Short mmCIF file of C-alpha atoms and ligand atoms in Angstrom, two decimals:
data_model
loop_
_atom_site.label_atom_id
_atom_site.label_comp_id
_atom_site.label_asym_id
_atom_site.label_seq_id
_atom_site.Cartn_x
_atom_site.Cartn_y
_atom_site.Cartn_z
CA MET D 167 0.08 0.06 0.13
CA LYS D 168 1.14 3.66 -0.48
CA THR D 169 1.96 6.36 1.92
CA LEU D 170 0.71 9.83 1.03
CA THR D 171 3.07 12.49 2.07
CA ILE D 172 2.67 16.05 2.02
CA LYS D 173 5.38 18.47 2.99
CA ASP D 174 4.93 22.26 3.05
CA ALA D 175 1.86 22.31 0.50
CA GLU D 176 0.16 25.74 -0.62
CA VAL D 177 -3.17 25.83 -2.68
CA ALA D 178 -4.28 28.83 -4.37
CA VAL D 179 -7.48 29.30 -6.15
CA ASP D 180 -7.39 31.78 -8.99
CA GLU D 181 -4.12 32.85 -7.93
CA VAL D 182 -5.61 33.72 -4.49
CA PRO D 183 -3.71 31.69 -1.64
CA ILE D 184 -6.01 29.78 0.46
CA LEU D 185 -3.86 27.25 2.25
CA SER D 186 0.13 27.50 3.23
CA ASN D 187 2.53 25.33 5.23
CA ILE D 188 0.73 22.11 5.04
CA SER D 189 2.30 19.07 5.99
CA LEU D 190 0.92 15.42 6.87
CA THR D 191 1.96 11.86 6.31
CA LEU D 192 -0.71 9.34 5.78
CA LEU D 193 0.67 5.73 6.40
CA PRO D 194 -1.29 2.52 5.01
CA GLY D 195 -4.32 1.41 7.79
CA GLU D 196 -3.94 4.87 9.43
CA THR D 197 -6.92 7.05 9.80
CA HIS D 198 -6.32 10.90 9.93
CA TRP D 199 -8.76 13.73 10.54
CA LEU D 200 -9.02 16.97 9.01
CA MET D 201 -10.90 19.15 11.39
CA GLY D 202 -11.48 22.92 11.12
CA PRO D 203 -14.25 25.80 11.44
CA ASN D 204 -16.10 26.34 8.09
CA GLY D 205 -14.39 27.94 5.56
CA SER D 206 -11.05 27.20 7.05
CA GLY D 207 -9.83 25.43 3.87
CA LYS D 208 -10.45 21.73 4.46
CA SER D 209 -12.45 21.09 1.08
CA THR D 210 -9.82 23.20 -0.31
CA LEU D 211 -7.20 20.76 0.31
CA ALA D 212 -9.31 17.75 -0.87
CA ASN D 213 -9.81 19.40 -4.18
CA ALA D 214 -6.22 20.13 -4.78
CA LEU D 215 -5.08 16.59 -3.91
CA ALA D 216 -7.40 15.08 -6.10
CA GLY D 217 -6.38 17.26 -8.83
CA HIS D 218 -9.45 19.76 -9.29
CA PRO D 219 -8.34 22.26 -12.34
CA LYS D 220 -9.37 25.21 -10.39
CA TYR D 221 -7.02 24.82 -7.70
CA THR D 222 -3.15 25.00 -7.98
CA LEU D 223 -0.86 22.86 -5.59
CA LYS D 224 2.59 23.46 -4.89
CA ALA D 225 5.00 21.52 -2.32
CA LYS D 226 8.20 20.68 -1.30
CA ASP D 227 7.06 17.46 -1.82
CA ILE D 228 3.90 15.60 -2.50
CA ARG D 229 3.78 11.94 -3.37
CA LEU D 230 1.17 9.09 -3.57
CA GLY D 231 3.61 6.01 -2.57
CA ASP D 232 6.72 7.03 -4.66
CA ARG D 233 5.07 9.29 -7.69
CA SER D 234 4.56 12.87 -7.51
CA LEU D 235 1.27 14.10 -7.22
CA THR D 236 1.74 17.39 -9.16
CA GLU D 237 3.15 15.50 -12.10
CA MET D 238 -0.17 13.23 -12.26
CA SER D 239 -3.41 13.96 -14.10
CA VAL D 240 -6.84 13.73 -12.19
CA HIS D 241 -7.24 10.23 -14.09
CA ASN D 242 -4.09 9.22 -13.16
CA ARG D 243 -4.39 9.82 -9.34
CA ALA D 244 -7.76 8.14 -9.15
CA GLN D 245 -5.89 5.28 -11.13
CA GLU D 246 -3.36 5.05 -8.92
CA GLY D 247 -5.47 4.98 -6.01
CA LEU D 248 -6.46 8.24 -4.60
CA PHE D 249 -9.93 8.38 -3.90
CA LEU D 250 -12.05 11.74 -3.20
CA SER D 251 -15.34 11.36 -2.13
CA LEU D 252 -17.48 14.74 -2.40
CA GLN D 253 -19.47 16.27 0.50
CA TYR D 254 -22.33 17.06 -2.14
CA PRO D 255 -21.81 14.17 -5.05
CA PRO D 256 -23.50 15.45 -8.16
CA ALA D 257 -26.18 13.05 -9.83
CA LEU D 258 -25.50 11.65 -12.90
CA GLU D 259 -28.90 10.97 -14.38
CA GLY D 260 -28.48 8.10 -17.26
CA VAL D 261 -25.45 6.58 -15.66
CA THR D 262 -26.31 3.46 -13.48
CA VAL D 263 -24.18 2.53 -10.53
CA THR D 264 -23.31 -0.53 -12.46
CA ASN D 265 -21.88 1.15 -15.43
CA LEU D 266 -20.09 3.75 -13.33
CA LEU D 267 -18.30 1.02 -11.10
CA LYS D 268 -17.54 -1.23 -14.01
CA ASN D 269 -16.02 1.62 -15.89
CA ALA D 270 -14.09 2.75 -13.00
CA TYR D 271 -12.94 -0.93 -11.79
CA ASN D 272 -11.69 -1.49 -15.13
CA ALA D 273 -9.54 1.74 -15.29
CA ARG D 274 -8.19 1.12 -11.58
CA PHE D 275 -7.19 -2.09 -12.20
CA HIS D 276 -6.16 -2.03 -15.84
CA THR D 277 -8.53 -4.71 -16.78
CA ASP D 278 -11.46 -5.37 -19.14
CA VAL D 279 -14.00 -7.35 -17.23
CA SER D 280 -17.36 -7.95 -18.82
CA VAL D 281 -20.61 -6.63 -17.66
CA LEU D 282 -21.55 -10.41 -16.62
CA GLU D 283 -18.19 -10.79 -14.83
CA PHE D 284 -18.53 -7.56 -13.12
CA ARG D 285 -22.15 -8.29 -11.95
CA ASN D 286 -20.44 -11.17 -9.54
CA ILE D 287 -18.06 -9.08 -8.54
CA LEU D 288 -20.60 -6.37 -7.42
CA LYS D 289 -22.98 -8.86 -6.20
CA ALA D 290 -20.53 -10.19 -3.67
CA ALA D 291 -19.41 -6.42 -2.26
CA MET D 292 -23.14 -5.69 -2.00
CA GLU D 293 -24.00 -8.70 0.06
CA GLU D 294 -20.86 -8.02 2.34
CA LEU D 295 -22.19 -4.48 2.77
CA GLU D 296 -25.87 -5.51 3.18
CA LEU D 297 -26.96 -3.26 0.20
CA PRO D 298 -30.30 -3.78 -1.70
CA GLN D 299 -29.72 -5.36 -5.10
CA ASP D 300 -31.80 -2.82 -6.86
CA PHE D 301 -29.29 -0.11 -5.79
CA THR D 302 -27.20 -1.37 -9.21
CA SER D 303 -29.75 -0.14 -11.50
CA ARG D 304 -30.26 3.23 -10.04
CA TYR D 305 -28.66 6.44 -11.58
CA VAL D 306 -25.46 7.47 -9.80
CA HIS D 307 -26.76 9.67 -6.69
CA ALA D 308 -30.27 10.51 -8.47
CA GLY D 309 -32.70 10.81 -5.62
CA PHE D 310 -30.38 9.15 -3.37
CA SER D 311 -31.09 10.04 0.45
CA GLY D 312 -27.96 11.16 2.36
CA GLY D 313 -27.70 7.36 4.01
CA GLU D 314 -27.62 6.08 0.32
CA LYS D 315 -24.96 8.70 -0.76
CA LYS D 316 -22.66 7.48 1.72
CA ARG D 317 -23.47 3.84 1.04
CA LEU D 318 -22.76 4.24 -2.41
CA GLU D 319 -19.45 5.80 -1.66
CA MET D 320 -18.70 2.54 0.64
CA LEU D 321 -19.33 0.29 -2.05
CA GLN D 322 -17.29 2.46 -4.50
CA LEU D 323 -14.21 2.06 -1.96
CA ARG D 324 -15.22 -1.77 -1.38
CA ILE D 325 -14.93 -2.06 -5.41
CA LEU D 326 -12.05 0.20 -6.05
CA GLU D 327 -9.90 -0.68 -2.96
CA PRO D 328 -8.03 2.57 -2.92
CA GLU D 329 -4.82 3.33 -1.49
CA VAL D 330 -5.74 6.55 0.10
CA ALA D 331 -9.32 7.49 0.79
CA ILE D 332 -10.26 11.46 1.12
CA LEU D 333 -13.82 11.63 2.60
CA ASP D 334 -15.17 15.07 2.67
CA GLU D 335 -17.85 15.57 5.54
CA PRO D 336 -19.02 12.08 5.09
CA ASP D 337 -20.88 12.31 8.61
CA SER D 338 -22.97 15.40 7.30
CA GLY D 339 -26.75 14.41 6.82
CA LEU D 340 -26.28 11.10 8.55
CA ASP D 341 -28.19 10.17 11.69
CA VAL D 342 -27.02 7.72 14.41
CA ASP D 343 -27.49 4.49 12.70
CA GLY D 344 -25.99 6.09 9.65
CA LEU D 345 -22.72 7.22 11.19
CA LYS D 346 -22.38 3.97 12.82
CA MET D 347 -22.91 2.08 9.86
CA LEU D 348 -20.86 4.35 7.79
CA ALA D 349 -17.88 3.59 10.70
CA ASP D 350 -18.49 0.13 10.60
CA GLN D 351 -17.96 -0.34 6.62
CA LEU D 352 -15.05 2.09 6.78
CA ARG D 353 -13.29 0.00 9.36
CA TYR D 354 -14.16 -3.09 7.43
CA ILE D 355 -12.79 -1.98 4.32
CA GLN D 356 -9.64 -0.83 5.77
CA GLN D 357 -8.91 -3.89 7.63
CA ARG D 358 -9.57 -5.59 4.31
CA THR D 359 -7.29 -3.45 1.98
CA GLY D 360 -4.96 -1.61 4.28
CA MET D 361 -5.58 1.70 3.08
CA GLY D 362 -5.14 5.05 4.42
CA ILE D 363 -8.29 7.27 5.21
CA LEU D 364 -8.45 11.06 5.59
CA ILE D 365 -11.90 11.91 7.23
CA ILE D 366 -12.54 15.92 6.78
CA THR D 367 -15.06 16.80 9.22
CA HIS D 368 -16.05 19.76 11.69
CA TYR D 369 -18.00 17.48 14.28
CA THR D 370 -16.83 14.95 16.26
CA GLN D 371 -20.01 12.73 16.70
CA LEU D 372 -17.92 10.25 14.73
CA LEU D 373 -15.52 9.85 17.45
CA GLU D 374 -17.73 7.39 19.15
CA TYR D 375 -17.50 5.20 16.27
CA LEU D 376 -14.12 5.77 14.57
CA GLU D 377 -11.05 6.30 16.29
CA PRO D 378 -8.65 8.39 14.35
CA ASN D 379 -4.68 7.88 14.71
CA TYR D 380 -4.22 11.59 14.29
CA VAL D 381 -6.24 14.54 14.48
CA HIS D 382 -5.12 18.09 12.38
CA VAL D 383 -6.89 20.95 12.93
CA LEU D 384 -7.09 23.56 10.02
CA LYS D 385 -7.67 27.41 10.73
CA SER D 386 -7.71 30.16 8.26
CA GLY D 387 -5.62 28.22 5.78
CA GLN D 388 -3.07 26.92 8.19
CA LEU D 389 -2.55 23.76 10.05
CA ILE D 390 -2.47 25.26 13.38
CA GLN D 391 -2.17 21.78 15.47
CA SER D 392 -1.88 18.05 15.33
CA GLY D 393 -2.58 15.51 17.87
CA ASP D 394 -4.36 12.46 18.55
CA GLN D 395 -7.96 11.80 19.78
CA GLU D 396 -7.63 14.01 22.74
CA LEU D 397 -7.15 17.08 20.56
CA ALA D 398 -10.70 16.10 19.05
CA ARG D 399 -12.54 15.55 22.48
CA ARG D 400 -11.15 19.04 23.34
CA ILE D 401 -12.69 20.58 20.41
CA GLN D 402 -15.88 18.66 21.17
CA ARG D 403 -15.77 20.32 24.71
CA GLU D 404 -14.52 23.68 23.79
CA GLY D 405 -15.08 24.45 20.53
CA TYR D 406 -12.23 25.60 17.70
CA GLY D 407 -12.00 28.93 19.53
CA SER D 408 -10.03 27.45 22.30
CA LEU D 409 -7.20 26.52 20.12
CA SER D 410 -5.07 29.08 18.51
P1 ADP N 48 -14.05 24.27 4.70
O1 ADP N 48 -14.28 22.83 3.40
O2 ADP N 48 -13.11 24.04 5.51
O3 ADP N 48 -15.63 24.68 4.99
P2 ADP N 48 -13.29 25.67 2.10
O4 ADP N 48 -11.96 24.93 1.50
O5 ADP N 48 -14.49 25.19 1.22
O6 ADP N 48 -13.41 25.59 3.50
O7 ADP N 48 -12.94 27.12 1.81
C1 ADP N 48 -11.96 27.84 2.05
C2 ADP N 48 -11.59 29.02 1.26
O8 ADP N 48 -11.68 28.92 0.33
C3 ADP N 48 -12.91 30.13 1.59
O9 ADP N 48 -13.07 31.35 2.01
C4 ADP N 48 -13.61 29.78 0.32
O10 ADP N 48 -14.38 30.91 -0.18
C5 ADP N 48 -12.30 29.66 -0.68
N1 ADP N 48 -12.43 28.98 -1.76
C6 ADP N 48 -12.62 27.76 -1.88
N2 ADP N 48 -12.68 27.43 -3.15
C7 ADP N 48 -13.02 28.30 -3.88
C8 ADP N 48 -13.21 28.52 -5.30
N3 ADP N 48 -13.45 27.58 -6.07
N4 ADP N 48 -13.25 29.65 -5.72
C9 ADP N 48 -12.98 30.95 -4.84
N5 ADP N 48 -13.08 30.60 -3.51
C10 ADP N 48 -12.87 29.48 -3.09
MG1 MG N 49 -16.00 21.92 3.02
#
């Protein structure tokens, strides 16, 4: 599995600097949380890592495994195992879940499985994640509830087995049962694959279900503090205002 290495990264949007001095190392099998108040730059970092064309990413060193991220196209980053789940995933009318996943699977694993072969792969994954079979014939995210969107993303993780999964506020819009299921499935997939997970969140409810190895706090575009779960608990008790 691959390590995500970020050293002294900065990100600008349309030449306006948003983030600076960002460093973190996410090892295989680790779960890190990136926390911070609204507008602190969390999604900006996620988008820049994934290669969104609006965001300019520069760094002293930024790698997925031994490959420099900034030299890789968006497609290439995904193919090499960088996965980004969006806070508000767009609906893809006309694209079925099966179709999206089959194409992504073939690209990720440099293969060309048929629809029939892929059905079996998908069926096994869906049984493991306890998803209803009619899920696959629906259009991607179209009319999905918040909980269903997250379950579809867990299915993507299970099928695509990324090296590093960046999840932008996966807890938003989930009820307690949804949170618990999300945490269980993430843990299951991580144990199976050894992927590193970077969870972006400004809430701390997930703490009860999914313990991070490290917590990083972003404020006004800078990483102001890193620590363990105790840092998240402090934020839970005292808010971001207590950190400087
Ligand atoms: P967070 O995810 O922590 O709430 P964001 O990364 O969305 O914060 O935003 C951080 C700052 O960057 C905000 O001031 C926001 O307006 C700005 N920003 C982010 N993306 C863009 C963009 N595409 N165009 C203009 N400004 C942006
Ligand atoms: Mg955001």
